Short mmCIF file of C-alpha atoms in Angstrom, two decimals:
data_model
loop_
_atom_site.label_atom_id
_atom_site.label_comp_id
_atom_site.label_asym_id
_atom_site.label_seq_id
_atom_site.Cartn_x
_atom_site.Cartn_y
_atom_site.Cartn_z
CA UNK A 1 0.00 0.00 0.00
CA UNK A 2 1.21 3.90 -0.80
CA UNK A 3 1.79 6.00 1.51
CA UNK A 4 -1.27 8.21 0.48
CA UNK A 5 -3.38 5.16 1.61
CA UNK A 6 -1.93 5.04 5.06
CA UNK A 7 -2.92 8.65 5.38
CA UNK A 8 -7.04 9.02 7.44
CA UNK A 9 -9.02 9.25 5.45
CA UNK A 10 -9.36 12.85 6.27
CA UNK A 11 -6.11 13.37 5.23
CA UNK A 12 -6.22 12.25 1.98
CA UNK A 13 -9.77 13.82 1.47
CA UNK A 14 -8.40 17.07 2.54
CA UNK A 15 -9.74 19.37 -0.69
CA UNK A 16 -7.04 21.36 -2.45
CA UNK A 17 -9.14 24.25 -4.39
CA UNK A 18 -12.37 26.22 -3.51
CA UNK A 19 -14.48 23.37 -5.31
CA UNK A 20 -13.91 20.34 -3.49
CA UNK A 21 -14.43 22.23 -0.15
CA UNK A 22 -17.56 21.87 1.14
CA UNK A 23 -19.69 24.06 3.89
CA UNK A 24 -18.93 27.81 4.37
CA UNK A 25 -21.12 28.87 1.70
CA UNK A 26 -21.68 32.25 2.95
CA UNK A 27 -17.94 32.92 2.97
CA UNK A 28 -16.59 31.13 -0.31
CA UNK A 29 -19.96 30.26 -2.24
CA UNK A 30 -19.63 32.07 -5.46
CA UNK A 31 -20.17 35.49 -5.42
CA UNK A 32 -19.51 35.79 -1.72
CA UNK A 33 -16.72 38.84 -0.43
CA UNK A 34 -14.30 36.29 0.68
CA UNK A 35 -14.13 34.13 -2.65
CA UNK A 36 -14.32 37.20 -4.94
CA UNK A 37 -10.91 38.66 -2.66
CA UNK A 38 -9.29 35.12 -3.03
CA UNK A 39 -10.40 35.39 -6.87
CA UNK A 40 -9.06 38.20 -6.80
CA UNK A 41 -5.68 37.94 -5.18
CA UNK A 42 -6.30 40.48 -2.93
CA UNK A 43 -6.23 38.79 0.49
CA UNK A 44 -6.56 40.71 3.44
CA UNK A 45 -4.68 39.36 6.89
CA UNK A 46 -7.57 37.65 8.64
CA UNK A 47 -8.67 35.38 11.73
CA UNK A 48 -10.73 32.40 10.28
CA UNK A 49 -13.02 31.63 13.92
CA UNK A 50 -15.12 28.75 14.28
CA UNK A 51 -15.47 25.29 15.97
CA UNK A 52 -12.83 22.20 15.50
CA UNK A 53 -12.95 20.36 12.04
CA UNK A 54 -15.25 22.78 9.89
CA UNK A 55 -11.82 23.61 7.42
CA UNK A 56 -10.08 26.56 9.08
CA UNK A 57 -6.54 25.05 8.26
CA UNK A 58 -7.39 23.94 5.05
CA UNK A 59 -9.27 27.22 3.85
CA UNK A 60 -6.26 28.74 4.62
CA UNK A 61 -4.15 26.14 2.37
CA UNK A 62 -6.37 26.63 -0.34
CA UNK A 63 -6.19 30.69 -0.04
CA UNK A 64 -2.09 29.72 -0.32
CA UNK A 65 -2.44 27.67 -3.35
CA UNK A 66 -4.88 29.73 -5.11
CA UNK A 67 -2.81 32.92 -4.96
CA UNK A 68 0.29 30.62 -5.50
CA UNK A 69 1.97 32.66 -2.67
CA UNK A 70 4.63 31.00 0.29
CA UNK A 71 2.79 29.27 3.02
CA UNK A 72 4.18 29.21 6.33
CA UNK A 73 2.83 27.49 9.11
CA UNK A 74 2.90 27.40 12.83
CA UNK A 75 1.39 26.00 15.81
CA UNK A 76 0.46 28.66 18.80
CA UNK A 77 1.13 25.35 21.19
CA UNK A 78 4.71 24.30 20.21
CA UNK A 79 5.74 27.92 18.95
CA UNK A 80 6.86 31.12 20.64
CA UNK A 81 8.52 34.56 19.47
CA UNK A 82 10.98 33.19 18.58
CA UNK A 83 9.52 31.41 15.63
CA UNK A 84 7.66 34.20 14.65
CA UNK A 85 10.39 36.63 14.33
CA UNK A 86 12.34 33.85 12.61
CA UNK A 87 9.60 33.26 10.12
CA UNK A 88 9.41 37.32 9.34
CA UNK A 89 12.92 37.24 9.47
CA UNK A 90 13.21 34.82 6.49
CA UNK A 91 10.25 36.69 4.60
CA UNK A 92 12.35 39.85 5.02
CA UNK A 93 15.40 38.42 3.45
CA UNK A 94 13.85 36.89 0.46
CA UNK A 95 11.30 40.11 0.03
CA UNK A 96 12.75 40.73 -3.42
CA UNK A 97 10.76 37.22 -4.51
CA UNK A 98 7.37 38.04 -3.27
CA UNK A 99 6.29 39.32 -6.52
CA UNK A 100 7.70 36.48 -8.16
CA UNK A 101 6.24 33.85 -5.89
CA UNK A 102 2.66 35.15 -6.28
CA UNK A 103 2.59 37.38 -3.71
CA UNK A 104 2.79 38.43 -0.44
CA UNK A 105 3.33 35.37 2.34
CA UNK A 106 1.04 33.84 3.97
CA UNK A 107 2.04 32.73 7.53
CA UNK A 108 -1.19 30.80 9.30
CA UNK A 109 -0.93 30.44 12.90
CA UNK A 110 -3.29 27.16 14.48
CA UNK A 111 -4.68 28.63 17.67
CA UNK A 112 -3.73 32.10 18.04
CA UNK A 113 -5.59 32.48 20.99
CA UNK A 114 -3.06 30.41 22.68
CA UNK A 115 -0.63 32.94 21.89
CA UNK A 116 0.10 35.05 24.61
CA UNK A 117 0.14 39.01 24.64
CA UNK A 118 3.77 39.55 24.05
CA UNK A 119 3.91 36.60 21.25
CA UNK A 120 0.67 38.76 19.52
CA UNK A 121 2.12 41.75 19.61
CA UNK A 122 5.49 40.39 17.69
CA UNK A 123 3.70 39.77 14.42
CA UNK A 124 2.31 43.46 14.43
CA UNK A 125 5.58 44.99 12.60
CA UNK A 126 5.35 42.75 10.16
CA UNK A 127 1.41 43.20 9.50
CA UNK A 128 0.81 46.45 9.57
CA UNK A 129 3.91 46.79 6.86
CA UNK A 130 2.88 44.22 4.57
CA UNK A 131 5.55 42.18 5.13
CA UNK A 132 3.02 39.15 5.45
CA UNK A 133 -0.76 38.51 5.17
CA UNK A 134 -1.67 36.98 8.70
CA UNK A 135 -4.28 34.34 8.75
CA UNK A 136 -4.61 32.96 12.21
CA UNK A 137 -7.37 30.04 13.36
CA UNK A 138 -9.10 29.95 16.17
CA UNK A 139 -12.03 28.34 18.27
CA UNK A 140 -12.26 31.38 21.07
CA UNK A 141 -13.90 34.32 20.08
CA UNK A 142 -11.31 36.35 18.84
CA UNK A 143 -12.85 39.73 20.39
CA UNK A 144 -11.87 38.08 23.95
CA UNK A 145 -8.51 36.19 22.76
CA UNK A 146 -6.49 38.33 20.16
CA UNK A 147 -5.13 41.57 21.24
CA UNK A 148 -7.07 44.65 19.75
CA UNK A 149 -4.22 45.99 17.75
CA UNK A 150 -3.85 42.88 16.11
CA UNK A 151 -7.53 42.53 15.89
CA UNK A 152 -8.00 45.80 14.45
CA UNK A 153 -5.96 44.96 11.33
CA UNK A 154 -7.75 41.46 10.35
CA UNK A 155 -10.92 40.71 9.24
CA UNK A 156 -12.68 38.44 11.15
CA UNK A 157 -14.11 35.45 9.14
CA UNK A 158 -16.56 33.05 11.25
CA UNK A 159 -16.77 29.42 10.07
CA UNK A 160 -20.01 27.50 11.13
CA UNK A 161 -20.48 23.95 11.44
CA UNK A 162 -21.31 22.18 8.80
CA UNK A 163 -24.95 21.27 7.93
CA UNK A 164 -25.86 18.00 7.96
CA UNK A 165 -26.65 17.82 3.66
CA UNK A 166 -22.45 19.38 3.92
CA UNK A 167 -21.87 16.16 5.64
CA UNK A 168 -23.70 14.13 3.75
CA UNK A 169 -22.17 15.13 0.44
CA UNK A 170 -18.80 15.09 1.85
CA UNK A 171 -19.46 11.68 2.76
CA UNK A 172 -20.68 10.71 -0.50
CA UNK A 173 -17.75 11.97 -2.13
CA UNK A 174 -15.03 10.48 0.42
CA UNK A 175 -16.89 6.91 -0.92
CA UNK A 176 -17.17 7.58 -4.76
CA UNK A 177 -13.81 9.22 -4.98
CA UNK A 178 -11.12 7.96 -2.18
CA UNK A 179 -8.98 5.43 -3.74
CA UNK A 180 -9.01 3.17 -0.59
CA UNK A 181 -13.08 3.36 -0.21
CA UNK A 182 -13.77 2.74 -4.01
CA UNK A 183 -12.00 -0.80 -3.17
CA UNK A 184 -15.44 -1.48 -1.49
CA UNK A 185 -18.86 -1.04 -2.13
CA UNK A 186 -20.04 0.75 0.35
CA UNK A 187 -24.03 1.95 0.88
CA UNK A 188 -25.28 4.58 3.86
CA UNK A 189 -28.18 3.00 4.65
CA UNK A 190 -29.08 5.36 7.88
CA UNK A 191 -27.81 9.05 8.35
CA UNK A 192 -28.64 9.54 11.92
CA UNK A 193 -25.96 8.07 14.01
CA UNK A 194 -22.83 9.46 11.72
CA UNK A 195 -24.75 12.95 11.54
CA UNK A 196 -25.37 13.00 15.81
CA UNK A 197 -21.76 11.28 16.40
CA UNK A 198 -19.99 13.97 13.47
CA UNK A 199 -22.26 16.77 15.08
CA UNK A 200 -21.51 19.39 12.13
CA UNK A 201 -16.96 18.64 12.25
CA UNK A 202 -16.27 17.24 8.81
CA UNK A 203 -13.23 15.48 9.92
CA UNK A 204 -14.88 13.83 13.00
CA UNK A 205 -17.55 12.36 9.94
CA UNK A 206 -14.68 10.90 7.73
CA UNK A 207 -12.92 9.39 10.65
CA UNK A 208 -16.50 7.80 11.93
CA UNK A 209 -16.22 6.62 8.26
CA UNK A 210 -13.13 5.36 8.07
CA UNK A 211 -13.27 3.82 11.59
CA UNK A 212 -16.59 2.02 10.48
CA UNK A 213 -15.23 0.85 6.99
CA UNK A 214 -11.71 -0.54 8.18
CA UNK A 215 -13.35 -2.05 11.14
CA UNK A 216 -15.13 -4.34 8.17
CA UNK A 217 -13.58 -7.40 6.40
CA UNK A 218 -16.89 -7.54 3.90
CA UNK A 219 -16.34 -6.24 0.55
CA UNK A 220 -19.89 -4.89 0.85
CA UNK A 221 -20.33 -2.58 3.59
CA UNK A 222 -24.20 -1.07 4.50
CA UNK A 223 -23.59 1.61 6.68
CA UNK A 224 -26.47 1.56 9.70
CA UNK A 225 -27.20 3.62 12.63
CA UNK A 226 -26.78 -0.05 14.74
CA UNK A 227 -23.53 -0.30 12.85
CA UNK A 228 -22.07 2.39 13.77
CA UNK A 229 -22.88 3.06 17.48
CA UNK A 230 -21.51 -0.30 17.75
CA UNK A 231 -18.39 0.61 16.00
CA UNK A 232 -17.43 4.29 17.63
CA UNK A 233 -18.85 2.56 21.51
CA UNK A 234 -15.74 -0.37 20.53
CA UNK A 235 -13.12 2.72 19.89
CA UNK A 236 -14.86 5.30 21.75
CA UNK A 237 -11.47 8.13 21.22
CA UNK A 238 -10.16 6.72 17.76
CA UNK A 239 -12.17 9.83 16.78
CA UNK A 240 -11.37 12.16 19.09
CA UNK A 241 -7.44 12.81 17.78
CA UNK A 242 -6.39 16.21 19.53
CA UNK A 243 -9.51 16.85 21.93
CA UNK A 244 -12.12 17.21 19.07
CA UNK A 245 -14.86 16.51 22.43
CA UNK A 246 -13.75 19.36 23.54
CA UNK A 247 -17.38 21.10 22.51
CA UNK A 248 -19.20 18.38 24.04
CA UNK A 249 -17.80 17.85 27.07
CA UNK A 250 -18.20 22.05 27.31
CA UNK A 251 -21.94 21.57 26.78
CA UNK A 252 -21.95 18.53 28.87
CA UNK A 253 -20.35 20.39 31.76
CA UNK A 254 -22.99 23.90 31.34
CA UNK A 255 -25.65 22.01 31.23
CA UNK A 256 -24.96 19.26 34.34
CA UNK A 257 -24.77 23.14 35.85
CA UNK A 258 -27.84 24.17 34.36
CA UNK A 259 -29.65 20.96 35.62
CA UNK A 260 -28.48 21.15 38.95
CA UNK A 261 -26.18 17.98 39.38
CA UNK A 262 -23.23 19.21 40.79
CA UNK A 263 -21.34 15.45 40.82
CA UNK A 264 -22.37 15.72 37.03
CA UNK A 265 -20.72 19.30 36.84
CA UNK A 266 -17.37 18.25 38.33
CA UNK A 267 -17.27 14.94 36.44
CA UNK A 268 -17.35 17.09 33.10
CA UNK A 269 -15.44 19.65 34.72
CA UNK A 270 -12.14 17.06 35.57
CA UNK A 271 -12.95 15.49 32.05
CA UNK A 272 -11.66 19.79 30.66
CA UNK A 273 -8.88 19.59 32.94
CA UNK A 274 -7.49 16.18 32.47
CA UNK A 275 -8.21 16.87 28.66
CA UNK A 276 -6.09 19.91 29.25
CA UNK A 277 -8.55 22.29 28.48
CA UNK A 278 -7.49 25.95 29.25
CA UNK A 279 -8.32 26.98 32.56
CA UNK A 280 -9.55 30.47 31.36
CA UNK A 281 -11.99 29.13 28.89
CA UNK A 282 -13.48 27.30 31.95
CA UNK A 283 -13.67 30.73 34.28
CA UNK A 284 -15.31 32.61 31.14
CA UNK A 285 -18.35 29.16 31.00
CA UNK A 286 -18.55 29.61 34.41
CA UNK A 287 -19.27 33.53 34.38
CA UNK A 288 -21.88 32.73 31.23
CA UNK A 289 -23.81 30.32 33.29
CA UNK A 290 -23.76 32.59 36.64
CA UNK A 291 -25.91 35.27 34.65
CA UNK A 292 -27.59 32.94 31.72
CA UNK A 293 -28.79 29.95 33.89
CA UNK A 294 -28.97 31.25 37.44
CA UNK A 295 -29.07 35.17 36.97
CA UNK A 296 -31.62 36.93 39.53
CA UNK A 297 -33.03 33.69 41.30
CA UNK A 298 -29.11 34.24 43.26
CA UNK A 299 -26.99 37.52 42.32
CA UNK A 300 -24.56 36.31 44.28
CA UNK A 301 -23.63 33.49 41.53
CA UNK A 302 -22.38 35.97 39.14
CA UNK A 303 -19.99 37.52 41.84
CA UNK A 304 -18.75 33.59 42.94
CA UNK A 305 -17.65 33.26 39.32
CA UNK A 306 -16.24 36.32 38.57
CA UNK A 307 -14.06 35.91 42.11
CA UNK A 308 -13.20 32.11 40.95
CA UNK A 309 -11.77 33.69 37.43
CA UNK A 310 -9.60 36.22 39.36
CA UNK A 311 -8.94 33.54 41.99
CA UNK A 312 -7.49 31.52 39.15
CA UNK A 313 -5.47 34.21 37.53
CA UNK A 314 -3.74 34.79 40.86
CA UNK A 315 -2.89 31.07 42.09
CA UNK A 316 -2.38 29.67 39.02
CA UNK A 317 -2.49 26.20 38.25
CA UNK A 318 -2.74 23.11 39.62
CA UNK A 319 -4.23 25.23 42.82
CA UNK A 320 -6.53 27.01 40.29
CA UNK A 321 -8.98 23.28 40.12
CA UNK A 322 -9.91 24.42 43.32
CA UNK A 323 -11.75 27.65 42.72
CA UNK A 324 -13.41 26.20 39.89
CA UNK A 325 -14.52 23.37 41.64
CA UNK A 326 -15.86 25.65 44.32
CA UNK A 327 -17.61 27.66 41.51
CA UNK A 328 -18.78 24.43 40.05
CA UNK A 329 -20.93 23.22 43.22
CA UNK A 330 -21.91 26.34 44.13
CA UNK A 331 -23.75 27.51 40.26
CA UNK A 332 -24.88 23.67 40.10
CA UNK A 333 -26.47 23.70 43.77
CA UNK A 334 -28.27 27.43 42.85
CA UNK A 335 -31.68 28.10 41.87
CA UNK A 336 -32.03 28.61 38.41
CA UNK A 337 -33.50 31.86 36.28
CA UNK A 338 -33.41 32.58 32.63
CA UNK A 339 -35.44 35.73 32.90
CA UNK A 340 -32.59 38.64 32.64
CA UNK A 341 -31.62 36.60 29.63
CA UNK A 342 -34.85 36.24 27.99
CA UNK A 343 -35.90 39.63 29.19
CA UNK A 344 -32.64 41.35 26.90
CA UNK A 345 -33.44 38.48 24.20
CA UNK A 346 -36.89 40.49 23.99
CA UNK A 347 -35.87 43.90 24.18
CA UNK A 348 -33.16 43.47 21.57
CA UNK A 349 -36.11 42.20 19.03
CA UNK A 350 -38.22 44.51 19.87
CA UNK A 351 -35.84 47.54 19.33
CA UNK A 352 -34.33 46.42 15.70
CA UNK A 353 -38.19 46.05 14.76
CA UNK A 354 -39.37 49.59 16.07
CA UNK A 355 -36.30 51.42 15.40
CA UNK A 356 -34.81 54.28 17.35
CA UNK A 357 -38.07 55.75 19.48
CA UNK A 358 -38.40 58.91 20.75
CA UNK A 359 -37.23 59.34 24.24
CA UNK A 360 -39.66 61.31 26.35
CA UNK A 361 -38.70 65.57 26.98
CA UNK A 362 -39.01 64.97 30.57
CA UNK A 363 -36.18 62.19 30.55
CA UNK A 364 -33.66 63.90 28.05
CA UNK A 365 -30.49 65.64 29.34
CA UNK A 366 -30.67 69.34 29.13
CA UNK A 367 -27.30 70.49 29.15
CA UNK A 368 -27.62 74.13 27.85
CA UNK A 369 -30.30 77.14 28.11
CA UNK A 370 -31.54 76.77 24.63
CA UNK A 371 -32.68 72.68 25.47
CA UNK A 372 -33.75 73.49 28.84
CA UNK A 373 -36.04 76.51 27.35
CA UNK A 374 -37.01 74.06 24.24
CA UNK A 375 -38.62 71.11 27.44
CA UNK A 376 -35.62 69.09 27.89
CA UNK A 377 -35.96 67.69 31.14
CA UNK A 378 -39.12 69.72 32.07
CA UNK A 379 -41.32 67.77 34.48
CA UNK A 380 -39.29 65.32 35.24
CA UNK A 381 -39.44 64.22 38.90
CA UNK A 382 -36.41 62.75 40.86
CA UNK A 383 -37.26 59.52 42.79
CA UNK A 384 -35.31 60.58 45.85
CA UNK A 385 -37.37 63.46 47.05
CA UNK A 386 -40.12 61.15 47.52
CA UNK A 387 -41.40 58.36 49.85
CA UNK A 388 -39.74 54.99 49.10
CA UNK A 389 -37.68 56.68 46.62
CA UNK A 390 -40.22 55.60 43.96
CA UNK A 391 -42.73 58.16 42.11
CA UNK A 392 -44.91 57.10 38.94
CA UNK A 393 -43.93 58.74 35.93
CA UNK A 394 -43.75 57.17 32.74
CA UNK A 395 -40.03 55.81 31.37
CA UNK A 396 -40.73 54.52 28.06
CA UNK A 397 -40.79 56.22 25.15
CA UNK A 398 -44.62 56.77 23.87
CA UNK A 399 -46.90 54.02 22.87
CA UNK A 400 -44.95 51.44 25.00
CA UNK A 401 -46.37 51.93 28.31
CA UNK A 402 -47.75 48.19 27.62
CA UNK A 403 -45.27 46.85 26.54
CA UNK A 404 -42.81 44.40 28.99
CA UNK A 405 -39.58 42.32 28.32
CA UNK A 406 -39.12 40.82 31.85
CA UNK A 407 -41.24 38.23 33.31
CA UNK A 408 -40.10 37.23 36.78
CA UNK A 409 -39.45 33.43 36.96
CA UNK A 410 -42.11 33.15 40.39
CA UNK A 411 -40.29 29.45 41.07
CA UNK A 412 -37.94 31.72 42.37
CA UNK A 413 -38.25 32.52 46.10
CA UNK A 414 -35.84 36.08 44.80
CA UNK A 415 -37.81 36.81 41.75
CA UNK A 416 -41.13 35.91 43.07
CA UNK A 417 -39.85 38.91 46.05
CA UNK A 418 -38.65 41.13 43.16
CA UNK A 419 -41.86 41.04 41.47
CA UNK A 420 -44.19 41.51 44.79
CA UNK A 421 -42.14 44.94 45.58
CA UNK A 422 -42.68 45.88 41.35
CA UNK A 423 -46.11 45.11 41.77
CA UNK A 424 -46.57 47.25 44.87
CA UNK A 425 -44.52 50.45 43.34
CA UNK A 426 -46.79 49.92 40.19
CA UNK A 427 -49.98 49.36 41.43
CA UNK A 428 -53.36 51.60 40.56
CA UNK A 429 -52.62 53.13 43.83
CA UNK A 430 -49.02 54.80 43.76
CA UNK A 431 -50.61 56.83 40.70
CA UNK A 432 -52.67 58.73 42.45
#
């Protein structure tokens, strides 16, 4: 057998131009601004974001081949400055070939969120000159992971997972056009399993593929939901190369919290460390399910996470499992509200279908004579001169003095209190 053939099968199905790859039709479906700048030549340094195995890496091969421009690689895990200024070092010294070579470098960088502040701010020379067209992948949002100086000079490109027709027609093509699988005849009988076990990562589909199809002697091969269960449950992480769980074991985790099984939680929770998650991305789940799942049933949840993420900055790590742990108990063991977040959800709707309503004279800011003598401000009544610091006057621009976003959650013993004291400052009676 070649060596091509000992290659996964995502490997050797890895697409080489813009029409083999498949998803990401609103970035590189024809017509679209990304395509027509690869088209083009004209690519822009960017940060290609998105979930594991939806083509970031290979996207940015194909952007290297199609402007037939050096590629240079590195990974944000086994690389440092060092490489970097190496790398821009090199570019530098053979600048006079750029034209020649198709243009400007391309050096990608896997995981640039792992790259630390100083190891960011190393490749901003060389962007902001020219010298080389950044692309860097990542999985965090970049807003929270790559510095803003180096943020403000890429676009930001978000990759989605793939839809399950993608994965279906990548799967279709790995069977009529891989050398190896056209030894076979091969028939997907049933879509679910592969579809729920892939969950949207093309490469986690072809390597449920070729797990299932080398795991069979049989020169005909019908591919069944019973038949594969059976085959991922017999090599439960010969799919899983590199942490590709890592999204489900997140979800798992948030929502043992969100369902109140704290033993769940911590399971899920040493699953992320022992995967060697990073302990940040934990701190920043944790904070997102203090105010998404728990929220005003217990204030105090929010504060307990935010205190575990500085707690962790400050010890460090191993002794930084312990906060989180404590976080994880405490958010699991809470009572649970979704009302602040449904209550924005709804406001946010409702203002991008109204548009930009007045707000009322007796609420606006009157900060000269002119506004002041035009009714800015006039009437307006200041809830601390008056009993209970509360007085009825209407907040809401006009024609909305119906209109509500938040619904206390009354299975709350604090929201069901929260709305008995809004009920009593808005009653018929405080009107008068």
């Amino acid at each position: 057998m070649s060596i091509d053939n000992d290659k996964p099968l995502a490997e050797r199905m890895r697409p080489r131009n813009l029409t083999d790859y498949f998803g990401q039709t609103h970035l590189i479906g024809k017509g679209s601004v990304l395509r027509t700048l690869i088209e083009q030549e004209r690519v822009p340094s960017m940060i290609l974001w998105g979930p594991p195995g939806v083509g970031k890496t290979t996207l940015a091969e194909i952007i290297a081949n199609t402007v037939k421009c050096r590629f240079y690689t590195l990974s944000a895990i086994h690389s440092g400055v060092k490489d970097v200024r190496q790398i821009i070092d090199e570019i530098k010294s053979g600048s006079q070939d750029i034209f020649s070579s198709g243009g400007r470098p391309i050096l990608f960088i896997d995981e640039i969120h792992r790259f630390s502040k100083s190891q960011q701010d190393s490749l901003l020379g060389a962007v902001e000159r020219g010298i080389v067209t950044l692309i860097g992948a990542t999985t965090e949002n970049p807003s929270f992971e790559v510095i803003r100086p180096l943020l403000s000079r890429c676009q930001v490109y978000t990759l989605k997972s793939l839809e399950n027709k993608d994965v279906m027609a990548l799967l279709h093509h790995a069977i009529e056009t891989d050398k190896v699988l056209r030894r076979k005849k091969i028939v997907i009988r049933e879509e679910e399993a592969i579809l729920h076990l892939a969950g949207g990562d093309a490469r986690r589909a072809l390597n449920i593929l070729d797990l299932v199809v080398s795991g069979e002697a049989r020169d005909e091969i019908e591919l069944t939901n019973e038949l594969v269960r059976s085959r991922v449950q017999e090599n439960p992480i010969a799919f899983d190369k590199g942490g590709e769980m890592h999204y489900d074991i997140a979800s798992a985790f948030i929502k043992s919290i969100r369902g109140s099984d704290p033993d769940a939680a911590l399971y899920w929770l040493a699953r992320l460390i022992e995967g060697g998650e990073e302990p940040s991305f934990i701190a920043r789940r944790l904070v997102i399910s203090a105010a998404e799942d728990i929220g005003l049933a217990n204030p105090n949840a929010l504060l307990m996470a935010n205190a575990c993420a500085q707690a962790l900055e400050r010890l460090g790590w191993p002794e930084g499992r312990i906060p989180l742990a404590e976080a994880t108990v405490y958010l699991a063991c809470s009572e649970k509200s979704n009302s602040a977040y449904l209550a924005i959800d709804s406001a946010l709707e409702y203002v991008r279908r109204t548009g930009n309503l007045s707000v009322p004279l007796h609420l606006r800011n009157a900060p000269t004579q002119l506004m002041s003598d035009l009714g800015y401000g006039s009437g307006y009544r200041y809830a601390h001169d008056h009993p209970g610091h509360f007085v009825w006057q209407q907040y809401k621009p006009d024609g909305m003095e119906q209109q509500h976003f938040w619904y206390a959650d009354e299975s709350s013993s604090a929201e069901k209190r929260m709305k008995e004291r809004m009920d009593a400052l808005w009653s018929a009676e405080t009107k008068l």
